[in-house]
Amino acid sequence: NAGVTQTPKFQVLKTGQSMTLQCAQDMNHEYMSWYRQDPGMGLRLIHYSVGAGITDQGEVPNGYNVSRSTTEDFPLRLLSAAPSQTSVYFCASSSPGGGYEQFFGPGTRLTVL
Amino acid sequence: KQEVTQIPAALSVPEGENLVLNCSFTDSAIYNLQWFRQDPGKGLTSLLLIQSSQREQTSGRLNASLDKSSGRSTLYIAASQPGDSATYLCAFRSYNTDKLIFGTGTRLQVFP
């Protein structure tokens, strides 16, 4: 199993550009989440999904969109990038059958100029 | 607001010491608590998961305990090694939410 994979590993954007961060998992997990990690702020939940076709907002959803058309994929879209979105983004997945043990991807380091 | 506090924020110890990292949480309706390790520039690696019905979990030199009544969890690292140097994060899931709430971590350095 590859576990949770994320692409790209690094990305530099200009203010106003849009892009999609990709996340996929091969563990058949129902739950998937996106977090951002900033120095001194810890991990903050952006959006999450409890199954295909179901998404909900987390703590810091503004400026981000998600969709969940399949169990495996959970892309995160930045609509119009801003310097405040410079961060490291992590995708994670878990399953009720696994006791909700959460598994993380390697992260995407995003810089917005 | 649900909160998780980790103490100390940073710790530097010589190799071979036994360590205790602390995690406290405010929500008594805890479903489970998970400890993670994060190396610089890397993702989070799951170390131990404790369900609310359990008091502790062990994996190798690591032992995590959970005391729901006091809202505390501890991660015990026996015979620390330089390879244990990393940031350790705890996070809990409440019965009241589908979300995982994270602490800000303890940065551990073990020197030879």
Coordinates of N, CA and C in Angstrom, one line a residue:
Chain A
N1 N 0.8 -1.2 0.0 CA 0.0 0.0 0.0 C 0.9 1.3 0.0
A2 N 0.5 2.2 -0.8 CA 1.2 3.5 -0.8 C 0.8 4.4 0.3
G3 N -0.4 4.1 0.9 CA -0.9 4.9 2.0 C -1.6 6.2 1.5
V4 N -1.2 7.3 2.0 CA -1.7 8.6 1.6 C -0.6 9.3 0.7
T5 N -1.0 9.7 -0.5 CA 0.0 10.4 -1.4 C -0.5 11.8 -1.7
Q6 N 0.5 12.7 -1.8 CA 0.1 14.1 -2.1 C 1.0 14.6 -3.2
T7 N 0.5 15.3 -4.2 CA 1.2 16.0 -5.2 C 0.7 17.4 -5.4
P8 N 1.6 18.4 -5.7 CA 3.0 18.2 -5.8 C 3.7 18.3 -4.4
K9 N 5.0 18.1 -4.3 CA 5.7 18.3 -3.0 C 5.9 19.7 -2.7
F10 N 6.2 20.5 -3.7 CA 6.5 21.9 -3.6 C 5.8 22.7 -4.7
Q11 N 5.3 23.9 -4.4 CA 4.7 24.7 -5.4 C 4.9 26.2 -5.0
V12 N 5.2 27.0 -6.0 CA 5.2 28.5 -5.9 C 4.2 29.1 -6.8
L13 N 3.3 29.9 -6.2 CA 2.3 30.6 -6.9 C 2.4 32.1 -6.8
K14 N 1.9 32.8 -7.8 CA 1.7 34.3 -7.6 C 0.4 34.6 -7.1
T15 N 0.3 35.7 -6.4 CA -1.0 36.1 -5.9 C -2.1 36.1 -7.0
G16 N -3.2 35.5 -6.7 CA -4.3 35.5 -7.6 C -4.4 34.3 -8.5
Q17 N -3.3 33.5 -8.6 CA -3.4 32.2 -9.3 C -4.2 31.2 -8.6
S18 N -4.7 30.2 -9.3 CA -5.4 29.1 -8.7 C -4.7 27.8 -9.0
M19 N -4.9 26.9 -8.1 CA -4.3 25.6 -8.3 C -5.0 24.5 -7.5
T20 N -4.7 23.3 -7.7 CA -5.3 22.2 -7.0 C -4.2 21.3 -6.4
L21 N -4.3 21.1 -5.1 CA -3.4 20.1 -4.5 C -4.1 18.7 -4.5
Q22 N -3.4 17.7 -4.9 CA -3.9 16.4 -5.0 C -3.7 15.6 -3.8
C23 N -4.6 14.7 -3.5 CA -4.5 13.8 -2.4 C -5.2 12.5 -2.8
A24 N -4.5 11.4 -2.5 CA -5.1 10.1 -2.8 C -4.7 9.1 -1.7
Q25 N -5.6 8.2 -1.4 CA -5.3 7.1 -0.5 C -5.8 5.8 -1.0
D26 N -5.1 4.7 -0.7 CA -5.4 3.4 -1.2 C -5.8 2.4 -0.1
M27 N -6.3 3.0 1.0 CA -6.7 2.1 2.2 C -8.2 2.0 2.3
N28 N -8.9 2.5 1.3 CA -10.4 2.4 1.4 C -11.0 3.1 2.6
H29 N -10.3 4.2 3.0 CA -10.8 5.0 4.2 C -11.9 5.9 3.8
E30 N -12.9 5.9 4.7 CA -14.1 6.8 4.4 C -13.8 8.3 4.7
Y31 N -13.0 8.5 5.7 CA -12.8 9.9 6.2 C -11.5 10.4 5.6
M32 N -11.5 11.6 5.0 CA -10.3 12.3 4.5 C -10.4 13.8 5.0
S33 N -9.2 14.3 5.2 CA -9.2 15.7 5.8 C -8.0 16.4 5.2
W34 N -8.1 17.8 5.1 CA -7.0 18.6 4.8 C -6.7 19.5 5.9
Y35 N -5.4 19.6 6.3 CA -4.9 20.5 7.3 C -3.8 21.4 6.7
R36 N -3.6 22.6 7.4 CA -2.5 23.4 7.1 C -1.7 23.5 8.4
Q37 N -0.4 23.6 8.2 CA 0.5 23.7 9.4 C 1.4 24.9 9.2
D38 N 1.2 25.8 10.2 CA 2.0 27.1 10.2 C 2.8 27.2 11.5
P39 N 3.9 27.8 11.5 CA 4.8 27.9 12.7 C 4.0 28.6 13.8
G40 N 4.0 28.0 15.0 CA 3.3 28.5 16.2 C 1.8 28.4 16.2
M41 N 1.2 27.8 15.1 CA -0.2 27.7 15.0 C -0.7 26.2 15.1
G42 N 0.3 25.3 15.0 CA -0.1 23.9 15.0 C -0.8 23.5 13.7
L43 N -1.5 22.4 13.7 CA -2.3 21.9 12.6 C -3.7 22.4 12.7
R44 N -4.2 23.0 11.6 CA -5.6 23.5 11.6 C -6.3 22.8 10.5
L45 N -7.5 22.4 10.8 CA -8.4 21.7 9.8 C -9.0 22.7 8.8
I46 N -8.9 22.4 7.5 CA -9.4 23.2 6.5 C -10.8 22.7 6.0
H47 N -10.8 21.5 5.5 CA -12.1 20.8 5.1 C -11.9 19.4 5.4
Y48 N -13.0 18.7 5.5 CA -13.0 17.2 5.7 C -14.2 16.6 5.0
S49 N -14.1 15.3 4.9 CA -15.1 14.5 4.2 C -15.3 13.2 4.9
V50 N -16.5 12.8 5.1 CA -16.8 11.5 5.8 C -17.2 10.4 4.8
G51 N -17.2 10.7 3.5 CA -17.5 9.8 2.5 C -17.6 10.4 1.1
A52 N -17.7 9.7 0.1 CA -17.8 10.2 -1.3 C -19.1 11.0 -1.4
G53 N -19.0 12.2 -1.9 CA -20.1 13.1 -2.1 C -20.4 14.0 -0.8
I54 N -19.7 13.8 0.3 CA -20.0 14.5 1.5 C -18.7 15.3 2.0
T55 N -18.9 16.6 2.1 CA -17.8 17.4 2.6 C -18.3 18.4 3.6
D56 N -17.4 18.9 4.4 CA -17.8 19.9 5.4 C -16.6 20.8 5.8
Q57 N -16.9 21.9 6.3 CA -15.8 22.9 6.6 C -15.2 22.6 7.9
G58 N -13.9 22.9 8.0 CA -13.2 22.8 9.3 C -13.0 24.2 9.9
E59 N -11.9 24.4 10.5 CA -11.6 25.6 11.3 C -11.3 26.8 10.4
V60 N -10.6 26.6 9.2 CA -10.1 27.7 8.4 C -10.4 27.4 6.9
P61 N -11.7 27.4 6.5 CA -12.1 27.0 5.2 C -12.0 28.1 4.1
N62 N -11.9 29.3 4.5 CA -12.1 30.4 3.5 C -10.9 30.4 2.5
G63 N -11.3 30.5 1.3 CA -10.3 30.5 0.2 C -10.0 29.2 -0.4
Y64 N -10.6 28.2 0.1 CA -10.4 26.8 -0.3 C -11.7 26.1 -0.6
N65 N -11.6 25.2 -1.7 CA -12.8 24.4 -2.0 C -12.3 22.9 -2.1
V66 N -13.2 22.0 -1.8 CA -13.0 20.6 -1.9 C -14.1 19.9 -2.6
S67 N -13.9 18.7 -3.1 CA -14.9 17.8 -3.6 C -14.5 16.4 -3.3
R68 N -15.4 15.5 -3.3 CA -15.1 14.1 -3.0 C -16.0 13.3 -3.9
S69 N -15.5 13.1 -5.1 CA -16.2 12.3 -6.1 C -16.0 10.8 -6.0
T70 N -14.8 10.4 -5.4 CA -14.5 9.0 -5.2 C -14.0 8.8 -3.8
T71 N -14.0 7.6 -3.3 CA -13.4 7.3 -2.0 C -11.9 7.6 -1.9
E72 N -11.2 7.4 -3.0 CA -9.8 7.5 -3.0 C -9.2 8.9 -3.1
D73 N -9.9 9.8 -3.7 CA -9.3 11.1 -4.0 C -10.1 12.3 -3.3
F74 N -9.3 13.3 -2.8 CA -9.8 14.4 -2.1 C -9.0 15.6 -2.4
P75 N -9.2 16.2 -3.6 CA -8.4 17.4 -4.0 C -8.8 18.7 -3.3
L76 N -7.8 19.5 -3.1 CA -8.0 20.8 -2.4 C -7.7 21.9 -3.4
R77 N -8.7 22.8 -3.7 CA -8.5 23.8 -4.6 C -8.3 25.2 -4.0
L78 N -7.3 25.9 -4.4 CA -7.1 27.3 -4.0 C -7.7 28.1 -5.1
L79 N -8.7 28.9 -4.8 CA -9.4 29.6 -5.9 C -8.6 30.9 -6.4
S80 N -8.1 31.6 -5.5 CA -7.3 32.8 -5.9 C -6.2 33.0 -4.8
A81 N -5.0 32.5 -5.0 CA -4.0 32.4 -4.0 C -3.7 33.7 -3.4
A82 N -3.5 33.7 -2.1 CA -3.0 34.9 -1.3 C -1.8 34.6 -0.5
P83 N -0.9 35.5 -0.2 CA 0.3 35.3 0.6 C -0.1 34.6 1.9
S84 N -1.2 34.9 2.5 CA -1.6 34.2 3.8 C -1.8 32.7 3.6
Q85 N -1.9 32.2 2.4 CA -2.0 30.8 2.2 C -0.7 30.1 2.1
T86 N 0.4 30.8 2.2 CA 1.7 30.2 2.3 C 1.7 29.3 3.5
S87 N 2.0 28.0 3.3 CA 1.9 27.1 4.4 C 2.3 25.7 3.9
V88 N 2.3 24.8 4.8 CA 2.5 23.3 4.5 C 1.1 22.7 4.6
Y89 N 0.7 22.0 3.6 CA -0.6 21.4 3.6 C -0.5 19.9 3.7
F90 N -1.3 19.3 4.6 CA -1.3 17.9 4.8 C -2.7 17.3 4.6
C91 N -2.7 16.2 3.9 CA -3.9 15.4 3.7 C -3.8 14.2 4.6
A92 N -5.0 13.8 5.2 CA -5.0 12.6 6.1 C -6.2 11.8 5.8
S93 N -6.2 10.5 6.2 CA -7.4 9.7 6.1 C -7.5 8.8 7.3
S94 N -8.7 8.3 7.5 CA -9.0 7.4 8.6 C -10.3 6.6 8.3
S95 N -10.5 5.6 9.1 CA -11.7 4.8 8.9 C -12.3 4.4 10.3
P96 N -13.6 4.5 10.4 CA -14.2 4.0 11.7 C -13.8 2.6 12.0
G97 N -13.7 1.8 11.0 CA -13.3 0.4 11.2 C -11.9 0.2 11.8
G98 N -11.1 1.3 11.6 CA -9.7 1.3 12.1 C -9.6 2.1 13.3
G99 N -10.7 2.3 14.0 CA -10.7 3.1 15.2 C -10.4 4.6 15.0
Y100 N -10.5 5.0 13.8 CA -10.2 6.4 13.4 C -8.8 6.8 13.5
E101 N -7.9 5.8 13.5 CA -6.4 6.1 13.5 C -6.2 6.9 12.2
Q102 N -5.6 8.0 12.4 CA -5.4 8.9 11.2 C -4.0 8.8 10.6
F103 N -4.0 8.7 9.3 CA -2.7 8.5 8.5 C -2.5 9.7 7.7
F104 N -1.3 10.3 7.7 CA -1.0 11.5 7.0 C -0.2 11.3 5.7
G105 N -0.4 12.2 4.7 CA 0.5 12.2 3.6 C 1.8 13.0 3.9
P106 N 2.7 13.1 2.9 CA 4.0 13.7 3.2 C 4.0 15.2 3.1
G107 N 2.9 15.8 2.7 CA 2.7 17.2 2.7 C 3.1 17.9 1.3
T108 N 2.5 19.1 1.2 CA 2.8 20.0 0.0 C 3.2 21.3 0.6
R109 N 4.4 21.8 0.3 CA 4.9 23.1 0.8 C 4.6 24.1 -0.3
L110 N 3.7 25.0 0.1 CA 3.2 26.1 -0.9 C 3.7 27.4 -0.5
T111 N 4.2 28.2 -1.4 CA 4.6 29.5 -1.2 C 3.8 30.4 -2.2
V112 N 3.2 31.5 -1.7 CA 2.4 32.4 -2.5 C 3.1 33.7 -2.5
L113 N 3.6 34.2 -3.6 CA 4.3 35.5 -3.7 C 3.4 36.7 -3.9
Chain B
K1 N -14.4 26.0 23.7 CA -13.6 25.6 22.6 C -12.7 24.4 23.1
Q2 N -12.6 23.4 22.2 CA -11.8 22.3 22.6 C -10.3 22.6 22.4
E3 N -9.5 22.3 23.4 CA -8.1 22.6 23.3 C -7.2 21.5 23.8
V4 N -6.0 21.4 23.2 CA -5.0 20.5 23.6 C -3.7 21.2 24.0
T5 N -3.2 20.9 25.1 CA -1.9 21.6 25.6 C -0.9 20.5 25.7
Q6 N 0.3 20.8 25.2 CA 1.4 19.9 25.4 C 2.6 20.6 26.1
I7 N 3.1 19.9 27.1 CA 4.1 20.5 28.0 C 5.2 19.4 28.1
P8 N 6.5 19.7 28.0 CA 7.0 21.0 27.7 C 6.9 21.3 26.1
A9 N 7.2 22.5 25.8 CA 7.2 22.8 24.3 C 8.5 22.3 23.7
A10 N 9.6 22.3 24.4 CA 10.8 21.8 23.9 C 11.6 21.1 25.0
L11 N 12.4 20.1 24.6 CA 13.1 19.3 25.6 C 14.4 18.8 25.0
S12 N 15.5 19.0 25.7 CA 16.8 18.5 25.2 C 17.4 17.6 26.3
V13 N 17.8 16.4 26.0 CA 18.2 15.4 27.0 C 19.4 14.6 26.4
P14 N 20.2 14.1 27.3 CA 21.3 13.2 26.8 C 20.7 11.8 26.5
E15 N 21.4 11.2 25.6 CA 21.0 9.8 25.2 C 20.9 8.9 26.4
G16 N 19.9 8.0 26.4 CA 19.8 7.0 27.5 C 18.7 7.4 28.5
E17 N 18.3 8.6 28.6 CA 17.3 9.0 29.6 C 15.9 8.5 29.2
N18 N 15.2 8.3 30.3 CA 13.7 8.0 30.1 C 13.0 9.3 30.1
L19 N 12.0 9.5 29.2 CA 11.3 10.7 29.1 C 9.8 10.6 29.2
V20 N 9.2 11.7 29.7 CA 7.8 11.8 29.7 C 7.3 13.0 29.1
L21 N 6.5 12.9 28.0 CA 5.8 14.0 27.4 C 4.4 14.1 27.8
N22 N 3.9 15.3 28.1 CA 2.6 15.4 28.6 C 1.6 16.1 27.6
C23 N 0.4 15.7 27.6 CA -0.7 16.2 26.8 C -2.0 16.3 27.6
S24 N -2.6 17.5 27.6 CA -3.8 17.6 28.4 C -4.9 18.2 27.4
F25 N -6.1 17.8 27.6 CA -7.2 18.1 26.8 C -8.4 18.5 27.6
T26 N -9.3 19.3 27.0 CA -10.4 19.9 27.7 C -11.7 19.2 27.6
D27 N -11.9 18.3 26.6 CA -13.1 17.7 26.3 C -13.2 16.3 27.0
S28 N -14.2 16.2 27.9 CA -14.3 14.9 28.6 C -14.9 13.8 27.8
A29 N -15.6 14.2 26.7 CA -16.2 13.2 25.8 C -15.2 12.7 24.8
I30 N -14.1 12.2 25.2 CA -13.0 11.8 24.3 C -13.4 10.5 23.7
Y31 N -13.1 10.3 22.4 CA -13.3 9.1 21.7 C -12.0 8.3 21.7
N32 N -11.0 9.0 21.2 CA -9.6 8.4 21.3 C -8.6 9.5 21.3
L33 N -7.3 9.1 21.5 CA -6.2 10.0 21.5 C -5.1 9.4 20.8
Q34 N -4.4 10.1 19.9 CA -3.4 9.6 19.1 C -2.1 10.4 19.3
W35 N -1.0 9.7 19.3 CA 0.4 10.4 19.4 C 1.0 10.2 18.0
F36 N 1.7 11.3 17.6 CA 2.4 11.3 16.3 C 3.8 11.8 16.5
R37 N 4.6 11.4 15.5 CA 6.0 12.0 15.5 C 6.1 12.7 14.1
Q38 N 6.8 13.9 14.1 CA 7.0 14.6 12.9 C 8.5 15.0 12.9
D39 N 9.2 14.5 11.8 CA 10.5 14.9 11.6 C 10.5 16.2 10.7
P40 N 11.6 17.0 10.8 CA 11.6 18.3 10.1 C 11.4 18.1 8.6
G41 N 10.4 18.9 8.1 CA 10.1 18.8 6.7 C 9.4 17.6 6.2
K42 N 8.9 16.8 7.2 CA 8.2 15.6 6.8 C 6.7 15.6 7.3
G43 N 6.0 14.6 6.9 CA 4.6 14.4 7.4 C 4.6 13.8 8.8
L44 N 3.4 13.6 9.3 CA 3.2 13.0 10.6 C 3.1 11.5 10.5
T45 N 3.8 10.8 11.5 CA 3.8 9.4 11.5 C 3.0 9.0 12.8
S46 N 2.1 8.1 12.7 CA 1.3 7.7 13.8 C 2.1 6.8 14.7
L47 N 2.2 7.0 16.0 CA 3.0 6.2 16.9 C 2.0 5.3 17.7
L48 N 1.0 5.9 18.3 CA 0.1 5.1 19.2 C -1.3 5.7 19.2
L49 N -2.2 4.8 19.2 CA -3.6 5.2 19.3 C -4.3 4.6 20.5
I50 N -4.9 5.4 21.4 CA -5.5 4.9 22.6 C -7.0 5.2 22.5
Q51 N -7.8 4.2 22.5 CA -9.3 4.4 22.5 C -9.7 4.7 23.9
S52 N -10.9 5.3 24.0 CA -11.4 5.8 25.3 C -11.5 4.7 26.3
S53 N -11.7 3.5 25.8 CA -11.9 2.4 26.7 C -10.6 1.8 27.2
Q54 N -9.5 2.3 26.7 CA -8.2 1.8 27.1 C -7.5 2.7 28.0
R55 N -6.5 2.2 28.8 CA -5.7 3.0 29.7 C -4.3 3.3 29.2
E56 N -3.8 2.3 28.3 CA -2.5 2.6 27.8 C -2.3 1.7 26.6
Q57 N -1.3 2.1 25.8 CA -0.8 1.3 24.6 C 0.7 1.4 24.6
T58 N 1.3 0.3 24.1 CA 2.7 0.2 24.1 C 3.2 -0.3 22.7
S59 N 4.3 0.3 22.3 CA 4.9 -0.1 21.0 C 6.4 0.1 21.2
G60 N 7.2 -1.0 21.4 CA 8.6 -1.0 21.6 C 9.0 -0.2 22.8
R61 N 9.8 0.9 22.6 CA 10.2 1.7 23.8 C 9.2 2.8 24.1
L62 N 8.1 2.8 23.4 CA 7.0 3.8 23.7 C 5.9 3.3 24.4
N63 N 5.4 4.1 25.4 CA 4.2 3.7 26.1 C 3.4 5.0 26.3
A64 N 2.1 4.9 25.9 CA 1.2 6.0 26.1 C 0.1 5.6 27.0
S65 N -0.3 6.5 27.9 CA -1.4 6.3 28.9 C -2.4 7.4 28.7
L66 N -3.6 7.0 29.1 CA -4.8 7.9 29.0 C -5.5 7.9 30.3
D67 N -5.7 9.1 30.9 CA -6.6 9.3 32.0 C -7.7 10.3 31.7
K68 N -8.8 9.7 31.4 CA -10.0 10.6 30.9 C -10.4 11.5 32.0
S69 N -10.4 11.0 33.3 CA -11.0 11.8 34.4 C -10.2 13.1 34.6
S70 N -8.9 13.0 34.4 CA -8.1 14.2 34.6 C -7.8 15.0 33.3
G71 N -8.2 14.4 32.1 CA -8.0 15.0 30.8 C -6.5 15.0 30.5
R72 N -5.8 13.9 30.7 CA -4.4 13.9 30.5 C -3.9 12.6 29.8
S73 N -2.9 12.7 28.9 CA -2.2 11.6 28.3 C -0.7 11.8 28.5
T74 N 0.0 10.8 28.7 CA 1.5 10.9 28.7 C 2.1 9.9 27.7
L75 N 3.2 10.4 27.1 CA 4.0 9.5 26.2 C 5.3 9.3 26.9
Y76 N 5.6 8.0 27.2 CA 6.8 7.6 27.9 C 7.7 7.0 26.9
I77 N 9.0 7.6 26.8 CA 10.0 7.1 25.9 C 11.1 6.5 26.7
A78 N 11.3 5.2 26.6 CA 12.4 4.6 27.4 C 13.7 4.6 26.7
A79 N 14.8 4.8 27.4 CA 16.2 4.7 26.9 C 16.3 5.5 25.6
S80 N 16.1 6.8 25.7 CA 16.1 7.6 24.5 C 17.3 7.6 23.7
Q81 N 17.2 7.7 22.4 CA 18.3 7.7 21.4 C 18.3 8.9 20.5
P82 N 19.4 9.3 19.9 CA 19.4 10.4 19.0 C 18.4 10.4 17.9
G83 N 18.1 9.2 17.5 CA 17.1 9.0 16.4 C 15.7 9.3 16.9
D84 N 15.5 9.5 18.2 CA 14.1 9.9 18.7 C 13.9 11.4 18.5
S85 N 14.9 12.1 18.2 CA 14.8 13.6 18.0 C 13.8 13.9 16.9
A86 N 12.8 14.6 17.3 CA 11.6 15.0 16.4 C 10.7 15.8 17.2
T87 N 9.6 16.2 16.6 CA 8.5 16.9 17.3 C 7.4 15.8 17.5
Y88 N 6.9 15.8 18.7 CA 5.8 14.8 19.1 C 4.5 15.6 19.3
L89 N 3.5 15.1 18.6 CA 2.2 15.8 18.7 C 1.2 14.8 19.2
C90 N 0.3 15.3 20.0 CA -0.9 14.5 20.4 C -2.1 15.2 19.8
A91 N -3.1 14.4 19.6 CA -4.4 14.8 19.1 C -5.5 14.0 19.6
F92 N -6.7 14.6 19.9 CA -7.8 13.7 20.3 C -9.0 14.0 19.5
R93 N -9.8 12.9 19.4 CA -11.1 13.0 18.7 C -12.2 12.9 19.8
S94 N -13.2 13.8 19.7 CA -14.3 13.8 20.6 C -15.5 13.0 20.0
Y95 N -16.4 12.5 20.9 CA -17.6 11.9 20.5 C -18.5 13.0 19.8
N96 N -18.3 14.3 20.1 CA -19.2 15.3 19.7 C -18.8 15.9 18.3
T97 N -17.7 15.4 17.7 CA -17.3 15.9 16.4 C -16.6 14.9 15.6
D98 N -16.5 15.1 14.3 CA -15.8 14.2 13.4 C -14.3 14.7 13.3
K99 N -13.9 15.7 14.1 CA -12.6 16.3 13.8 C -11.6 15.9 14.9
L100 N -10.3 15.9 14.5 CA -9.2 15.6 15.3 C -8.6 17.0 15.8
I101 N -8.4 17.2 17.1 CA -7.9 18.4 17.6 C -6.5 18.2 18.0
F102 N -5.5 19.0 17.5 CA -4.1 18.8 17.7 C -3.6 19.8 18.8
G103 N -2.6 19.3 19.5 CA -1.7 20.2 20.3 C -0.6 20.8 19.4
T104 N 0.2 21.7 20.0 CA 1.2 22.3 19.2 C 2.5 21.6 19.3
G105 N 2.6 20.5 20.1 CA 3.8 19.7 20.0 C 4.8 19.9 21.0
T106 N 5.7 18.9 21.2 CA 6.9 19.0 22.0 C 8.1 18.7 21.1
R107 N 9.0 19.6 21.0 CA 10.2 19.4 20.2 C 11.3 18.8 21.0
L108 N 11.6 17.5 20.7 CA 12.6 16.8 21.5 C 13.9 16.7 20.7
Q109 N 15.0 16.9 21.5 CA 16.3 16.7 21.0 C 17.1 15.8 21.9
V110 N 17.6 14.7 21.4 CA 18.4 13.7 22.2 C 19.8 13.8 21.7
F111 N 20.7 14.2 22.5 CA 22.1 14.3 22.1 C 23.0 13.2 22.6
P112 N 24.0 12.8 21.8 CA 24.8 11.7 22.1 C 25.7 11.9 23.4

